[in-house]
Coordinates of C-alpha atoms in Angstrom, one line a residue:
M16 CA -1.4 -54.5 -11.6
G17 CA -1.8 -54.9 -7.8
Q18 CA -3.4 -52.5 -5.5
A19 CA 0.0 -51.3 -4.2
D20 CA 1.1 -50.5 -7.7
A21 CA -2.1 -48.6 -8.4
R22 CA -1.6 -46.5 -5.3
I23 CA 1.9 -45.5 -6.5
L24 CA 0.6 -44.1 -9.8
K25 CA -0.6 -40.5 -9.7
P26 CA -3.2 -39.1 -12.1
E27 CA -1.8 -36.9 -14.8
A28 CA -2.1 -33.2 -14.0
K29 CA -4.6 -31.4 -16.1
P30 CA -3.1 -28.8 -18.5
E31 CA -3.4 -25.2 -17.3
P32 CA -6.2 -23.5 -19.3
I33 CA -5.3 -20.6 -21.5
R34 CA -7.2 -17.5 -20.7
D35 CA -7.7 -14.6 -23.2
A36 CA -6.1 -11.4 -22.0
A37 CA -5.4 -7.8 -23.1
T38 CA -2.4 -5.7 -22.3
V39 CA -1.8 -1.9 -22.8
V40 CA 1.4 -0.3 -23.7
V41 CA 0.9 3.5 -23.2
L42 CA 3.6 5.5 -25.0
R43 CA 4.4 9.0 -23.9
H44 CA 6.4 11.6 -25.8
D45 CA 7.5 14.7 -23.9
A46 CA 10.6 16.4 -22.6
G47 CA 11.7 13.1 -21.1
G48 CA 11.7 11.5 -24.5
A49 CA 9.8 8.3 -25.3
R50 CA 8.5 6.6 -22.2
V51 CA 6.1 3.8 -21.3
L52 CA 3.9 3.3 -18.3
M53 CA 4.8 0.3 -16.1
G54 CA 4.0 -1.1 -12.6
Q55 CA 5.3 -3.8 -10.4
R56 CA 3.2 -6.9 -9.5
G57 CA 3.1 -7.9 -5.9
A58 CA 5.6 -10.2 -4.3
A59 CA 2.8 -12.6 -3.3
A60 CA 1.3 -12.8 -6.8
V61 CA 0.8 -16.3 -8.1
F62 CA 1.8 -15.2 -11.7
M63 CA 5.0 -13.3 -12.3
P64 CA 5.5 -12.1 -8.7
S65 CA 7.5 -8.8 -8.3
K66 CA 7.9 -8.4 -12.1
Y67 CA 7.4 -5.1 -13.8
V68 CA 4.7 -5.2 -16.4
F69 CA 2.3 -3.2 -18.5
P70 CA -1.3 -2.7 -17.3
G71 CA -3.5 -5.6 -18.4
G72 CA -5.4 -8.7 -17.5
G73 CA -7.9 -11.3 -18.5
V74 CA -10.9 -10.7 -20.6
D75 CA -14.1 -10.6 -18.5
P76 CA -17.6 -11.7 -19.5
S77 CA -18.7 -8.1 -19.4
D78 CA -16.1 -7.3 -22.1
R79 CA -17.7 -9.9 -24.3
A80 CA -21.3 -9.0 -23.5
A81 CA -21.1 -5.3 -24.1
P82 CA -17.9 -4.4 -26.1
R83 CA -17.2 -0.9 -27.1
T84 CA -16.8 -0.1 -30.8
G85 CA -14.5 2.2 -32.7
L86 CA -11.4 1.4 -30.6
I87 CA -9.3 -0.3 -33.3
S88 CA -8.9 0.0 -37.0
P89 CA -10.2 -2.5 -39.5
T90 CA -6.6 -3.7 -40.1
C91 CA -6.1 -4.4 -36.4
A92 CA -9.5 -6.1 -36.1
E93 CA -8.6 -8.4 -39.0
R94 CA -5.3 -9.3 -37.5
L95 CA -6.9 -10.1 -34.2
L96 CA -9.1 -12.7 -35.9
R97 CA -6.2 -14.6 -37.4
H98 CA -5.1 -17.9 -36.0
P99 CA -8.0 -18.6 -33.6
T100 CA -7.3 -21.1 -30.9
G101 CA -10.9 -21.7 -29.6
A102 CA -13.7 -19.4 -28.5
D103 CA -11.6 -16.3 -29.1
P104 CA -13.1 -13.0 -28.0
E105 CA -14.3 -10.6 -30.8
P106 CA -11.7 -7.8 -31.5
D107 CA -13.9 -5.2 -29.9
A108 CA -14.1 -7.3 -26.7
L109 CA -10.3 -7.5 -26.5
A110 CA -10.0 -3.7 -27.0
T111 CA -12.7 -3.1 -24.4
A112 CA -10.8 -5.3 -21.9
A113 CA -7.6 -3.4 -22.6
L114 CA -9.2 -0.1 -21.7
R115 CA -11.0 -1.5 -18.7
E116 CA -7.7 -2.9 -17.3
L117 CA -6.0 0.4 -17.9
A118 CA -8.7 2.2 -15.9
E119 CA -8.7 -0.3 -13.1
E120 CA -4.9 -0.7 -12.7
T121 CA -3.9 2.9 -13.3
G122 CA -7.0 5.1 -12.9
L123 CA -6.4 6.6 -16.3
H124 CA -9.1 7.0 -19.0
L125 CA -8.9 8.1 -22.6
T126 CA -10.5 11.1 -24.3
E127 CA -13.3 10.5 -26.8
T128 CA -12.1 11.1 -30.3
P129 CA -13.2 9.9 -33.8
E130 CA -9.9 8.0 -34.5
P131 CA -9.3 4.5 -33.1
P132 CA -7.0 4.9 -30.0
L133 CA -5.7 1.4 -29.8
R134 CA -3.2 -0.3 -32.2
F135 CA -2.7 -4.1 -32.0
I136 CA 1.1 -4.6 -31.8
F137 CA 1.8 -8.0 -30.3
R138 CA 0.4 -11.4 -29.3
A139 CA 1.8 -14.1 -27.1
I140 CA 0.6 -17.3 -25.5
T141 CA 2.2 -18.3 -22.3
P142 CA 4.3 -21.5 -22.6
P143 CA 3.1 -24.7 -20.8
G144 CA 4.3 -25.4 -17.3
R145 CA 3.5 -21.9 -15.9
S146 CA 1.2 -21.2 -13.0
R147 CA -1.1 -19.3 -15.3
R148 CA -1.4 -19.3 -19.0
F149 CA -2.7 -16.4 -21.1
D150 CA -3.3 -15.6 -24.8
A151 CA -2.4 -12.0 -24.5
R152 CA -2.9 -9.3 -27.1
F153 CA -0.9 -6.2 -26.6
F154 CA -2.2 -2.8 -27.7
L155 CA -0.3 0.5 -28.1
I156 CA -1.9 3.8 -27.0
D157 CA -0.5 7.3 -27.4
A158 CA -0.5 9.0 -23.9
A159 CA -1.7 12.2 -25.6
R160 CA -5.1 10.4 -25.7
I161 CA -5.3 10.3 -21.9
A162 CA -7.9 12.5 -20.3
G163 CA -6.5 14.6 -17.5
D164 CA -3.2 14.3 -15.7
P165 CA -1.2 11.3 -17.0
D166 CA 0.8 11.3 -13.7
D167 CA -2.4 11.1 -11.5
F168 CA -2.8 7.4 -10.3
T169 CA -4.9 8.2 -7.3
D170 CA -7.8 6.1 -8.7
A171 CA -5.6 3.1 -9.4
S172 CA -6.3 -0.3 -7.8
D173 CA -3.5 -1.9 -5.7
E174 CA -2.8 -4.6 -8.3
L175 CA 0.3 -2.8 -9.6
G176 CA 2.7 -0.9 -7.4
H177 CA 5.3 1.7 -8.3
L178 CA 3.4 2.9 -11.3
H179 CA 5.6 5.3 -13.3
W180 CA 6.7 6.4 -16.7
I181 CA 10.1 5.1 -17.8
G182 CA 12.3 5.3 -20.9
L183 CA 12.5 2.3 -23.2
T184 CA 16.2 1.7 -22.5
E185 CA 15.8 2.2 -18.8
A186 CA 12.8 -0.1 -18.7
R187 CA 14.9 -3.0 -19.9
A188 CA 17.0 -2.8 -16.8
L189 CA 14.0 -3.6 -14.6
D190 CA 13.0 -7.1 -13.5
L191 CA 10.9 -8.0 -16.6
P192 CA 9.1 -11.1 -17.9
F193 CA 10.8 -12.2 -21.1
I194 CA 7.9 -11.3 -23.3
T195 CA 7.8 -7.8 -21.9
E196 CA 11.4 -7.4 -23.0
V197 CA 10.4 -8.5 -26.5
V198 CA 7.5 -6.1 -26.7
L199 CA 9.7 -3.2 -25.6
A200 CA 12.1 -4.1 -28.4
E201 CA 9.2 -4.1 -30.8
V202 CA 8.0 -0.7 -29.7
A203 CA 11.5 0.7 -30.0
A204 CA 11.9 -0.7 -33.6
T205 CA 8.5 0.8 -34.5
L206 CA 9.7 4.2 -33.2
N207 CA 12.9 3.9 -35.3
G208 CA 10.9 3.4 -38.5
A209 CA 10.8 -0.4 -38.9
P210 CA 8.4 -1.4 -41.6
D211 CA 5.1 -3.1 -40.7
L212 CA 5.6 -6.7 -41.6
G213 CA 2.6 -7.9 -39.6
T214 CA 1.9 -8.2 -35.9
P215 CA 4.4 -10.6 -34.2
F216 CA 2.8 -13.7 -32.5
F217 CA 4.7 -16.0 -30.1
D218 CA 2.4 -19.0 -30.4
N219 CA 2.8 -21.6 -27.6
S220 CA -0.6 -23.1 -28.0
G221 CA 0.7 -26.4 -29.5
P222 CA 3.5 -28.8 -28.6
V223 CA 6.1 -26.8 -30.6
P224 CA 6.6 -23.0 -30.0
T225 CA 6.0 -21.1 -33.2
F226 CA 6.7 -17.5 -34.3
R227 CA 4.2 -16.1 -36.7
R228 CA 3.3 -12.7 -38.3
L229 CA -0.4 -11.9 -38.2

């Protein structure tokens, strides 16, 4: 190969690393029916700009270093440990990240009660080729566990705009990421009495997309 040919060839792009993440689906039951809390990502965001999403984000070192306990049931913890893909966070670290992200992005906090407030309901790994890739675990929280006014977002960061509660059917008319639509359908099925067949997992960690039950 000559020097001219060598200059033409470009080095292969490194695969985008997969970052562990935790997302919170807060479900509210009141006179407005069953509603979830959603917000809109900024138009300039690198990942999923302008999309409506649930509060959530990447697991921080602090979540791993000092995780809270008692946030999830033993069943949820066991499911979170299934199908590891590397240096996966401990279940308590994922639950801690979920509540930290909820507090940062919405300003909402939970009351302290003996029962675990988080339920592990979904897992999805972002497919290759995206600007960011996450191994996201979705947790369901009953809005009755929120301390104070659930409509008070004055302490929220500016990461999500248009924070509001919206019905499950109405939410699907928003500009949503595909996986958010799937999670909404899963929540609706649960509310309609669907049996627990295991936590759904859209696994895009390998060359072939795989659907699993954890």
